[in-house]
Amino acid sequence: MTYVLHYAPDNASLIVRLALEHRGLPYRAALVDRRAKAQESADFRALNPNGLIPVLETPEGPLFETGAILLYLADRHGGLGPGPDDPARGDFLKWLFFLSNTIHPALRRLFYSEKYIAPAHVDALRAGTRNDLAQHYATLEIQAVGGWLLGGTAPTVLDFYTAALLRWPVLYPADQPRDWFTLAASPALARLSAAVEALPATHALQCAEGLGDTPFTAPRYPQPPEGSAT
């Protein structure tokens, strides 16, 4: 089976791409053209009725939601996180859901505040969300002191997810203040970002999505060979 990853550059699909590349799984990347709002098309909504990226086509049908895709790949192929019988499984699941259910949605509220609240309250929502995110990143900083997010000698999908969640607040949204977050203020997370950046999977990501030489330690706006991040 060759998976099909429906992606846009520098979107959440990059986390899935890292997992596929790290595990050496065969896949084909299918661009979702955000400039043309292809994610809102009938064809794409047939894969994900929510119109959000990524989607991974699998033998069991299309999967959406980043956390669900990562858990599927980890359980189906191994090598991406503790299996169901591993004593570390509980820790793996709680941090995966913390990333996917708490931090990732908070970033979406910050980036797309106008979709969540009336214009008169956008500034207050953003301010509160930044405070929430600062606390969430402080929680991750404590967890990352031992190296990879779960410790051990090898990365899991948690580390790929974390690196992306640390990349985006440096860059987005371009029309809002971003000085509330600096990676240098979190040395353990900075080390984790550097470790993910050094993986061969990240080199493949850099080439495919034009993320530059330091996509996680010193992010720059992407220059993808095709498509657009926004």
Coordinates of N, CA and C in Angstrom, one line a residue:
M1 N 0.8 -1.2 0.0 CA 0.0 0.0 0.0 C 0.9 1.2 0.0
T2 N 0.7 2.1 -1.0 CA 1.3 3.4 -1.0 C 0.2 4.4 -0.4
Y3 N 0.6 5.0 0.7 CA -0.3 6.0 1.3 C -0.4 7.3 0.4
V4 N -1.5 8.0 0.5 CA -1.6 9.3 -0.2 C -1.8 10.4 0.8
L5 N -0.8 11.3 0.9 CA -0.9 12.4 1.9 C -1.3 13.6 1.2
H6 N -2.5 14.1 1.6 CA -3.0 15.3 1.0 C -2.5 16.5 1.9
Y7 N -1.7 17.3 1.3 CA -0.9 18.3 2.1 C -0.9 19.7 1.6
A8 N -0.5 20.6 2.4 CA -0.1 22.0 1.9 C 1.2 22.3 2.7
P9 N 2.1 23.0 2.0 CA 3.3 23.4 2.7 C 3.1 24.1 4.0
D10 N 3.9 23.6 5.0 CA 3.9 24.2 6.3 C 2.6 24.2 7.0
N11 N 1.8 23.2 6.7 CA 0.5 22.9 7.4 C 0.7 21.7 8.3
A12 N -0.3 21.3 9.0 CA -0.2 20.2 9.9 C 0.3 18.9 9.2
S13 N 0.1 18.9 7.9 CA 0.5 17.7 7.1 C 2.0 17.5 7.2
L14 N 2.8 18.5 7.5 CA 4.2 18.3 7.7 C 4.6 17.3 8.8
I15 N 3.7 17.2 9.8 CA 4.0 16.3 10.9 C 3.8 14.9 10.4
V16 N 2.7 14.7 9.6 CA 2.5 13.3 9.1 C 3.6 13.0 8.1
R17 N 4.1 13.9 7.3 CA 5.2 13.6 6.4 C 6.4 13.2 7.1
L18 N 6.7 13.9 8.3 CA 7.9 13.5 9.1 C 7.7 12.0 9.5
A19 N 6.5 11.7 10.0 CA 6.3 10.3 10.5 C 6.5 9.3 9.3
L20 N 5.9 9.6 8.2 CA 6.1 8.7 7.0 C 7.5 8.5 6.6
E21 N 8.2 9.6 6.5 CA 9.6 9.6 6.1 C 10.5 8.9 7.2
H22 N 10.3 9.2 8.4 CA 11.1 8.6 9.5 C 10.9 7.1 9.5
R23 N 9.7 6.6 9.3 CA 9.4 5.2 9.3 C 9.7 4.5 7.9
G24 N 10.0 5.3 6.9 CA 10.4 4.8 5.6 C 9.2 4.1 4.9
L25 N 8.0 4.7 5.1 CA 6.8 4.2 4.5 C 6.5 4.8 3.1
P26 N 6.1 4.0 2.2 CA 5.8 4.5 0.9 C 4.6 5.4 0.9
Y27 N 4.7 6.5 0.2 CA 3.5 7.4 0.1 C 3.7 8.3 -1.1
R28 N 2.6 8.9 -1.5 CA 2.6 9.9 -2.5 C 1.9 11.2 -1.9
A29 N 2.6 12.3 -2.2 CA 2.0 13.6 -1.7 C 1.1 14.2 -2.8
A30 N -0.1 14.6 -2.4 CA -1.0 15.3 -3.2 C -1.3 16.7 -2.7
L31 N -0.9 17.7 -3.5 CA -1.0 19.1 -3.0 C -2.5 19.5 -2.9
V32 N -2.8 20.1 -1.8 CA -4.1 20.8 -1.7 C -3.8 22.3 -1.8
D33 N -4.2 22.9 -2.9 CA -3.9 24.3 -3.3 C -4.7 25.2 -2.4
R34 N -4.1 25.8 -1.4 CA -4.9 26.7 -0.5 C -5.2 28.0 -1.1
R35 N -4.3 28.5 -2.0 CA -4.7 29.7 -2.7 C -5.9 29.6 -3.5
A36 N -6.2 28.4 -4.0 CA -7.4 28.2 -4.8 C -8.5 27.7 -3.9
K37 N -8.3 27.6 -2.6 CA -9.2 27.1 -1.6 C -9.7 25.7 -1.9
A38 N -8.7 24.9 -2.4 CA -9.0 23.5 -2.8 C -9.5 22.7 -1.6
Q39 N -9.1 23.1 -0.3 CA -9.6 22.4 0.8 C -11.1 22.5 1.1
E40 N -11.7 23.5 0.4 CA -13.2 23.7 0.5 C -13.9 23.0 -0.7
S41 N -13.2 22.4 -1.6 CA -13.9 21.8 -2.7 C -14.6 20.5 -2.4
A42 N -15.6 20.2 -3.2 CA -16.4 19.0 -3.0 C -15.5 17.7 -3.0
D43 N -14.5 17.7 -3.9 CA -13.6 16.5 -3.9 C -12.8 16.3 -2.6
F44 N -12.3 17.4 -2.1 CA -11.6 17.3 -0.8 C -12.5 17.0 0.3
R45 N -13.7 17.6 0.4 CA -14.6 17.4 1.5 C -15.2 16.0 1.4
A46 N -15.1 15.3 0.3 CA -15.4 13.9 0.3 C -14.4 13.1 1.1
L47 N -13.2 13.6 1.2 CA -12.2 12.9 2.0 C -12.2 13.4 3.5
N48 N -12.4 14.7 3.7 CA -12.6 15.2 5.0 C -13.7 16.2 5.0
P49 N -14.8 15.9 5.5 CA -16.0 16.8 5.4 C -15.8 18.1 6.2
N50 N -14.7 18.2 7.0 CA -14.4 19.4 7.7 C -13.6 20.4 6.9
G51 N -13.1 19.9 5.8 CA -12.3 20.8 4.9 C -11.0 21.2 5.5
L52 N -10.3 20.4 6.3 CA -9.0 20.7 6.9 C -7.9 19.7 6.4
I53 N -6.7 20.2 6.4 CA -5.5 19.5 6.1 C -4.8 19.1 7.3
P54 N -4.3 17.8 7.4 CA -4.1 16.8 6.3 C -5.2 15.8 6.2
V55 N -5.1 15.0 5.1 CA -5.9 13.8 5.0 C -4.8 12.7 4.5
L56 N -4.9 11.5 5.1 CA -4.1 10.4 4.7 C -5.0 9.3 4.1
E57 N -4.9 9.0 2.9 CA -5.6 7.8 2.3 C -4.9 6.5 2.7
T58 N -5.7 5.6 3.3 CA -5.2 4.4 3.8 C -6.0 3.2 3.2
P59 N -5.6 1.9 3.4 CA -6.4 0.8 3.0 C -7.8 0.8 3.7
E60 N -7.9 1.4 4.9 CA -9.2 1.5 5.6 C -10.0 2.7 5.2
G61 N -9.5 3.5 4.2 CA -10.2 4.7 3.8 C -9.5 5.9 4.3
P62 N -10.0 7.1 4.0 CA -9.3 8.3 4.3 C -9.4 8.6 5.8
L63 N -8.2 9.1 6.3 CA -8.1 9.5 7.7 C -7.9 11.0 7.8
F64 N -8.6 11.7 8.7 CA -8.3 13.1 9.0 C -8.1 13.2 10.5
E65 N -7.7 14.4 10.9 CA -7.2 14.7 12.3 C -5.8 14.2 12.5
T66 N -4.9 15.2 12.7 CA -3.5 14.9 12.7 C -3.2 13.8 13.8
G67 N -3.7 14.0 15.0 CA -3.5 13.0 16.1 C -3.9 11.6 15.7
A68 N -5.1 11.5 15.1 CA -5.6 10.2 14.7 C -4.7 9.5 13.6
I69 N -4.2 10.3 12.7 CA -3.3 9.8 11.6 C -2.0 9.3 12.3
L70 N -1.5 10.1 13.2 CA -0.2 9.7 13.8 C -0.4 8.4 14.6
L71 N -1.5 8.3 15.3 CA -1.7 7.1 16.2 C -1.9 5.9 15.3
Y72 N -2.6 6.1 14.2 CA -2.8 5.0 13.2 C -1.5 4.5 12.7
L73 N -0.6 5.4 12.3 CA 0.7 5.0 11.7 C 1.5 4.3 12.8
A74 N 1.5 4.8 14.0 CA 2.3 4.3 15.1 C 1.8 2.9 15.4
D75 N 0.5 2.6 15.4 CA 0.0 1.3 15.8 C 0.2 0.3 14.6
R76 N 0.0 0.8 13.4 CA 0.0 -0.1 12.3 C 1.5 -0.5 11.9
H77 N 2.4 0.3 12.1 CA 3.8 0.1 11.6 C 4.8 0.0 12.7
G78 N 4.6 0.5 13.9 CA 5.6 0.5 15.0 C 6.7 1.5 14.7
G79 N 7.6 1.7 15.6 CA 8.7 2.5 15.4 C 8.4 4.0 15.5
L80 N 7.2 4.4 15.9 CA 6.8 5.8 16.0 C 6.2 6.1 17.3
G81 N 6.2 5.2 18.2 CA 5.6 5.4 19.5 C 5.3 4.0 20.2
P82 N 5.1 4.0 21.5 CA 4.9 2.8 22.2 C 3.6 2.1 21.8
G83 N 3.6 0.8 21.6 CA 2.5 0.0 21.2 C 1.5 -0.2 22.4
P84 N 0.3 -0.8 22.1 CA -0.7 -1.0 23.1 C -0.3 -1.7 24.4
D85 N 0.7 -2.6 24.3 CA 1.1 -3.4 25.4 C 2.4 -2.8 26.1
D86 N 2.9 -1.7 25.6 CA 4.1 -1.1 26.2 C 3.7 -0.3 27.5
P87 N 4.5 -0.4 28.5 CA 4.2 0.3 29.8 C 4.2 1.8 29.6
A88 N 4.8 2.3 28.5 CA 4.8 3.8 28.3 C 3.6 4.2 27.4
R89 N 2.7 3.3 27.1 CA 1.6 3.7 26.3 C 0.8 4.8 26.9
G90 N 0.5 4.7 28.1 CA -0.4 5.8 28.8 C 0.2 7.1 28.6
D91 N 1.6 7.2 28.9 CA 2.2 8.5 28.8 C 2.2 9.0 27.3
F92 N 2.4 8.1 26.4 CA 2.3 8.4 25.0 C 1.0 9.0 24.6
L93 N -0.1 8.4 25.0 CA -1.4 8.8 24.7 C -1.8 10.2 25.3
K94 N -1.4 10.4 26.5 CA -1.8 11.6 27.2 C -1.1 12.8 26.5
W95 N 0.2 12.6 26.2 CA 0.9 13.7 25.5 C 0.5 13.9 24.1
L96 N 0.1 12.8 23.4 CA -0.4 13.0 22.0 C -1.7 13.8 22.1
F97 N -2.6 13.5 23.0 CA -3.8 14.2 23.1 C -3.6 15.6 23.6
F98 N -2.7 15.9 24.4 CA -2.3 17.2 24.9 C -1.9 18.1 23.7
L99 N -1.1 17.5 22.9 CA -0.6 18.3 21.7 C -1.8 18.5 20.7
S100 N -2.6 17.5 20.4 CA -3.6 17.6 19.4 C -4.9 18.2 19.9
N101 N -5.2 18.1 21.1 CA -6.5 18.6 21.6 C -6.3 19.9 22.4
T102 N -5.1 20.2 22.8 CA -4.9 21.5 23.7 C -4.1 22.5 22.9
I103 N -2.8 22.2 22.6 CA -1.9 23.2 22.0 C -2.3 23.5 20.6
H104 N -2.5 22.5 19.8 CA -2.8 22.7 18.4 C -4.1 23.6 18.2
P105 N -5.2 23.2 18.9 CA -6.4 24.1 18.8 C -6.2 25.5 19.3
A106 N -5.4 25.7 20.3 CA -5.1 27.0 20.8 C -4.3 27.8 19.8
L107 N -3.4 27.2 19.0 CA -2.8 27.9 18.0 C -3.8 28.3 16.9
R108 N -4.7 27.4 16.6 CA -5.7 27.8 15.6 C -6.5 29.0 16.0
R109 N -6.9 29.0 17.3 CA -7.6 30.2 17.8 C -6.8 31.5 17.7
L110 N -5.5 31.4 17.9 CA -4.7 32.5 17.8 C -4.6 33.0 16.3
F111 N -4.4 32.0 15.4 CA -4.1 32.3 14.0 C -5.4 32.8 13.3
Y112 N -6.5 32.2 13.7 CA -7.8 32.4 13.0 C -8.9 32.9 14.0
S113 N -8.5 33.9 14.8 CA -9.4 34.3 15.9 C -10.7 34.8 15.4
E114 N -10.8 35.4 14.2 CA -12.0 35.9 13.7 C -13.1 34.8 13.4
K115 N -12.6 33.6 13.3 CA -13.5 32.5 13.1 C -14.2 32.0 14.4
Y116 N -13.7 32.4 15.5 CA -14.1 31.9 16.8 C -15.0 32.9 17.6
I117 N -14.9 34.2 17.3 CA -15.5 35.2 18.2 C -15.8 36.5 17.3
A118 N -16.7 37.3 17.9 CA -17.1 38.5 17.2 C -15.9 39.5 17.1
P119 N -15.8 40.3 16.1 CA -14.6 41.2 15.9 C -14.3 42.0 17.2
A120 N -15.3 42.5 17.9 CA -15.1 43.3 19.1 C -14.3 42.6 20.2
H121 N -14.2 41.3 20.1 CA -13.6 40.5 21.2 C -12.4 39.8 20.8
V122 N -11.9 40.0 19.5 CA -10.8 39.3 19.0 C -9.5 39.5 19.8
D123 N -9.3 40.8 20.1 CA -8.0 41.1 20.8 C -8.0 40.4 22.2
A124 N -9.1 40.4 22.9 CA -9.1 39.7 24.2 C -8.9 38.2 24.0
L125 N -9.5 37.6 23.0 CA -9.3 36.2 22.7 C -7.8 35.9 22.5
R126 N -7.2 36.7 21.7 CA -5.8 36.5 21.3 C -4.9 36.6 22.6
A127 N -5.2 37.6 23.4 CA -4.4 37.8 24.6 C -4.5 36.7 25.5
G128 N -5.7 36.2 25.7 CA -5.9 35.0 26.6 C -5.3 33.8 26.0
T129 N -5.4 33.6 24.7 CA -4.8 32.4 24.1 C -3.3 32.4 24.2
R130 N -2.7 33.6 24.1 CA -1.2 33.7 24.2 C -0.8 33.3 25.7
N131 N -1.6 33.7 26.6 CA -1.3 33.3 28.0 C -1.4 31.8 28.2
D132 N -2.5 31.3 27.6 CA -2.7 29.8 27.7 C -1.5 29.1 27.1
L133 N -1.1 29.5 25.9 CA -0.1 28.8 25.2 C 1.3 28.9 25.9
A134 N 1.5 30.1 26.6 CA 2.8 30.2 27.3 C 2.8 29.1 28.4
Q135 N 1.7 28.9 29.1 CA 1.6 27.9 30.1 C 1.8 26.5 29.5
H136 N 1.2 26.2 28.4 CA 1.3 24.9 27.8 C 2.7 24.6 27.4
Y137 N 3.4 25.6 26.8 CA 4.8 25.4 26.4 C 5.7 25.3 27.7
A138 N 5.4 25.9 28.7 CA 6.1 25.7 30.0 C 5.9 24.3 30.5
T139 N 4.7 23.7 30.3 CA 4.5 22.3 30.7 C 5.3 21.4 29.8
L140 N 5.4 21.7 28.5 CA 6.2 20.8 27.6 C 7.7 21.0 27.9
E141 N 8.1 22.2 28.3 CA 9.5 22.4 28.6 C 10.0 21.4 29.8
I142 N 9.1 21.3 30.8 CA 9.5 20.4 31.9 C 9.5 19.0 31.4
Q143 N 8.6 18.6 30.5 CA 8.6 17.2 30.1 C 9.8 16.9 29.2
A144 N 10.3 17.9 28.5 CA 11.4 17.7 27.5 C 12.8 17.7 28.1
V145 N 12.9 17.9 29.4 CA 14.2 18.1 30.0 C 15.0 16.8 29.8
G146 N 14.4 15.7 29.7 CA 15.1 14.4 29.6 C 15.5 14.1 28.1
G147 N 15.2 15.0 27.2 CA 15.6 14.7 25.8 C 14.3 14.6 24.9
W148 N 14.1 13.5 24.3 CA 12.8 13.3 23.5 C 11.7 13.4 24.5
L149 N 10.5 13.7 24.0 CA 9.4 14.0 24.9 C 9.1 12.9 25.9
L150 N 9.3 11.6 25.4 CA 9.1 10.5 26.3 C 10.4 9.9 26.9
G151 N 11.5 10.7 26.7 CA 12.8 10.1 27.1 C 13.2 9.1 26.1
G152 N 14.0 8.1 26.5 CA 14.4 7.1 25.6 C 15.4 7.5 24.6
T153 N 15.7 6.6 23.6 CA 16.8 6.9 22.7 C 16.3 7.3 21.3
A154 N 15.0 7.2 21.1 CA 14.5 7.5 19.7 C 13.3 8.4 19.8
P155 N 13.1 9.2 18.7 CA 12.0 10.1 18.7 C 10.7 9.3 18.4
T156 N 9.6 9.9 18.8 CA 8.3 9.4 18.5 C 7.5 10.5 17.7
V157 N 6.3 10.2 17.3 CA 5.5 11.2 16.7 C 5.3 12.4 17.6
L158 N 5.4 12.2 18.9 CA 5.2 13.4 19.8 C 6.3 14.4 19.5
D159 N 7.5 14.0 19.2 CA 8.6 15.0 18.9 C 8.4 15.7 17.6
F160 N 7.8 15.0 16.6 CA 7.6 15.6 15.3 C 6.5 16.7 15.5
Y161 N 5.4 16.3 16.3 CA 4.3 17.2 16.5 C 4.8 18.4 17.3
T162 N 5.6 18.2 18.3 CA 6.1 19.3 19.2 C 6.9 20.3 18.3
A163 N 7.8 19.8 17.5 CA 8.6 20.6 16.7 C 7.8 21.6 15.8
A164 N 6.7 21.0 15.2 CA 5.9 21.9 14.4 C 5.1 22.9 15.2
L165 N 4.7 22.5 16.4 CA 4.0 23.5 17.3 C 4.9 24.6 17.8
L166 N 6.2 24.3 17.8 CA 7.1 25.3 18.2 C 7.6 26.2 17.0
R167 N 7.4 25.7 15.8 CA 7.8 26.4 14.6 C 6.8 27.5 14.3
W168 N 5.5 27.2 14.3 CA 4.5 28.1 13.8 C 4.3 29.4 14.6
P169 N 4.4 29.5 15.9 CA 4.2 30.8 16.5 C 5.3 31.8 16.3
V170 N 6.5 31.3 15.8 CA 7.6 32.2 15.4 C 7.2 32.9 14.1
L171 N 6.3 32.3 13.3 CA 6.1 32.9 11.9 C 4.7 33.4 11.7
Y172 N 3.7 32.9 12.4 CA 2.3 33.2 12.1 C 1.6 33.7 13.3
P173 N 0.5 34.5 13.0 CA 0.2 35.1 11.8 C 1.1 36.3 11.5
A174 N 1.4 36.6 10.3 CA 2.3 37.6 10.0 C 1.8 39.0 10.4
D175 N 0.5 39.2 10.6 CA 0.0 40.5 10.9 C -0.2 40.7 12.4
Q176 N 0.3 39.8 13.2 CA 0.1 40.0 14.7 C 1.4 39.9 15.4
P177 N 1.5 40.5 16.6 CA 2.7 40.4 17.4 C 3.1 38.9 17.6
R178 N 4.4 38.6 17.5 CA 4.9 37.3 17.7 C 6.0 37.2 18.8
D179 N 6.2 38.4 19.4 CA 7.3 38.4 20.4 C 7.0 37.8 21.7
W180 N 5.7 37.3 21.8 CA 5.3 36.6 23.1 C 6.0 35.3 23.2
F181 N 6.5 34.8 22.1 CA 7.1 33.4 22.1 C 8.5 33.5 21.5
T182 N 9.5 32.9 22.2 CA 10.8 32.7 21.7 C 11.3 31.3 22.1
L183 N 11.8 30.6 21.2 CA 12.3 29.2 21.5 C 13.5 29.3 22.5
A184 N 14.3 30.3 22.4 CA 15.5 30.4 23.2 C 15.1 30.4 24.7
A185 N 13.9 30.8 25.0 CA 13.4 30.9 26.4 C 13.1 29.5 27.0
S186 N 13.1 28.5 26.1 CA 12.8 27.1 26.5 C 14.0 26.2 26.1
P187 N 15.1 26.1 26.8 CA 16.2 25.4 26.4 C 16.0 23.9 26.1
A188 N 15.2 23.2 26.9 CA 14.9 21.8 26.6 C 14.2 21.7 25.3
L189 N 13.2 22.5 25.0 CA 12.5 22.4 23.8 C 13.3 22.9 22.6
A190 N 14.3 23.8 22.8 CA 15.2 24.2 21.8 C 16.1 23.0 21.4
R191 N 16.5 22.2 22.4 CA 17.3 21.0 22.1 C 16.5 20.0 21.4
L192 N 15.3 19.8 21.8 CA 14.4 18.9 21.1 C 14.2 19.3 19.6
S193 N 14.0 20.6 19.4 CA 13.8 21.1 18.0 C 15.1 20.8 17.2
A194 N 16.2 21.0 17.8 CA 17.5 20.8 17.1 C 17.6 19.3 16.7
A195 N 17.2 18.4 17.7 CA 17.3 17.0 17.4 C 16.4 16.5 16.3
V196 N 15.2 17.1 16.3 CA 14.3 16.7 15.2 C 14.8 17.3 13.9
E197 N 15.4 18.5 13.9 CA 15.9 19.1 12.7 C 17.1 18.3 12.1
A198 N 17.8 17.5 12.9 CA 19.0 16.8 12.4 C 18.6 15.4 11.8
L199 N 17.3 15.0 11.9 CA 16.9 13.7 11.4 C 16.8 13.7 9.9
P200 N 17.1 12.6 9.2 CA 17.0 12.5 7.8 C 15.5 12.8 7.3
A201 N 14.5 12.5 8.1 CA 13.2 12.8 7.7 C 13.0 14.3 7.5
T202 N 13.6 15.1 8.4 CA 13.5 16.5 8.2 C 14.1 17.0 6.9
H203 N 15.2 16.4 6.5 CA 15.8 16.8 5.3 C 14.9 16.6 4.1
A204 N 14.2 15.5 4.1 CA 13.2 15.2 3.1 C 12.0 16.2 3.1
L205 N 11.6 16.6 4.4 CA 10.6 17.6 4.5 C 11.1 19.0 4.0
Q206 N 12.3 19.4 4.3 CA 12.8 20.6 3.8 C 12.8 20.7 2.3
C207 N 13.2 19.6 1.6 CA 13.2 19.6 0.2 C 11.8 19.6 -0.4
A208 N 10.9 18.9 0.2 CA 9.5 18.8 -0.3 C 8.7 20.1 -0.1
E209 N 9.0 20.8 1.0 CA 8.1 22.0 1.3 C 8.9 23.3 1.4
G210 N 10.1 23.3 1.1 CA 10.9 24.6 1.0 C 11.0 25.3 2.3
L211 N 11.3 24.5 3.4 CA 11.3 25.1 4.8 C 12.6 25.7 5.2
G212 N 13.6 25.7 4.3 CA 14.9 26.2 4.7 C 15.8 25.3 5.5
D213 N 17.0 25.8 5.8 CA 18.0 24.9 6.5 C 17.7 24.7 8.0
T214 N 17.0 25.6 8.6 CA 16.7 25.5 10.0 C 15.2 25.6 10.3
P215 N 14.4 24.7 9.9 CA 13.0 24.8 9.9 C 12.4 24.9 11.4
F216 N 13.2 24.3 12.3 CA 12.6 24.2 13.7 C 13.4 25.1 14.7
T217 N 14.7 25.3 14.5 CA 15.5 26.1 15.4 C 15.5 27.6 15.0
A218 N 15.4 27.9 13.8 CA 15.3 29.3 13.4 C 14.4 29.4 12.1
P219 N 13.1 29.2 12.3 CA 12.2 29.1 11.2 C 12.2 30.4 10.3
R220 N 12.0 30.1 9.0 CA 11.8 31.2 8.0 C 10.6 30.8 7.2
Y221 N 10.0 31.8 6.6 CA 8.8 31.6 5.8 C 9.1 30.6 4.7
P222 N 8.3 29.7 4.4 CA 8.6 28.6 3.4 C 8.6 29.2 2.0
Q223 N 9.4 28.6 1.2 CA 9.5 28.8 -0.3 C 9.3 27.5 -1.0
P224 N 8.1 27.0 -1.0 CA 7.8 25.6 -1.5 C 7.9 25.6 -3.0
P225 N 8.3 24.4 -3.5 CA 8.3 24.2 -5.0 C 6.9 24.2 -5.6
E226 N 5.9 24.0 -4.8 CA 4.5 24.1 -5.3 C 3.6 24.4 -4.1
G227 N 2.5 25.1 -4.4 CA 1.5 25.4 -3.4 C 1.9 26.5 -2.5
S228 N 1.1 26.7 -1.5 CA 1.2 27.9 -0.6 C 0.9 27.4 0.8
A229 N 1.5 28.0 1.8 CA 1.3 27.7 3.2 C 0.0 28.3 3.7
T230 N -0.5 29.3 3.1 CA -1.7 30.0 3.5 C -2.6 30.3 2.3

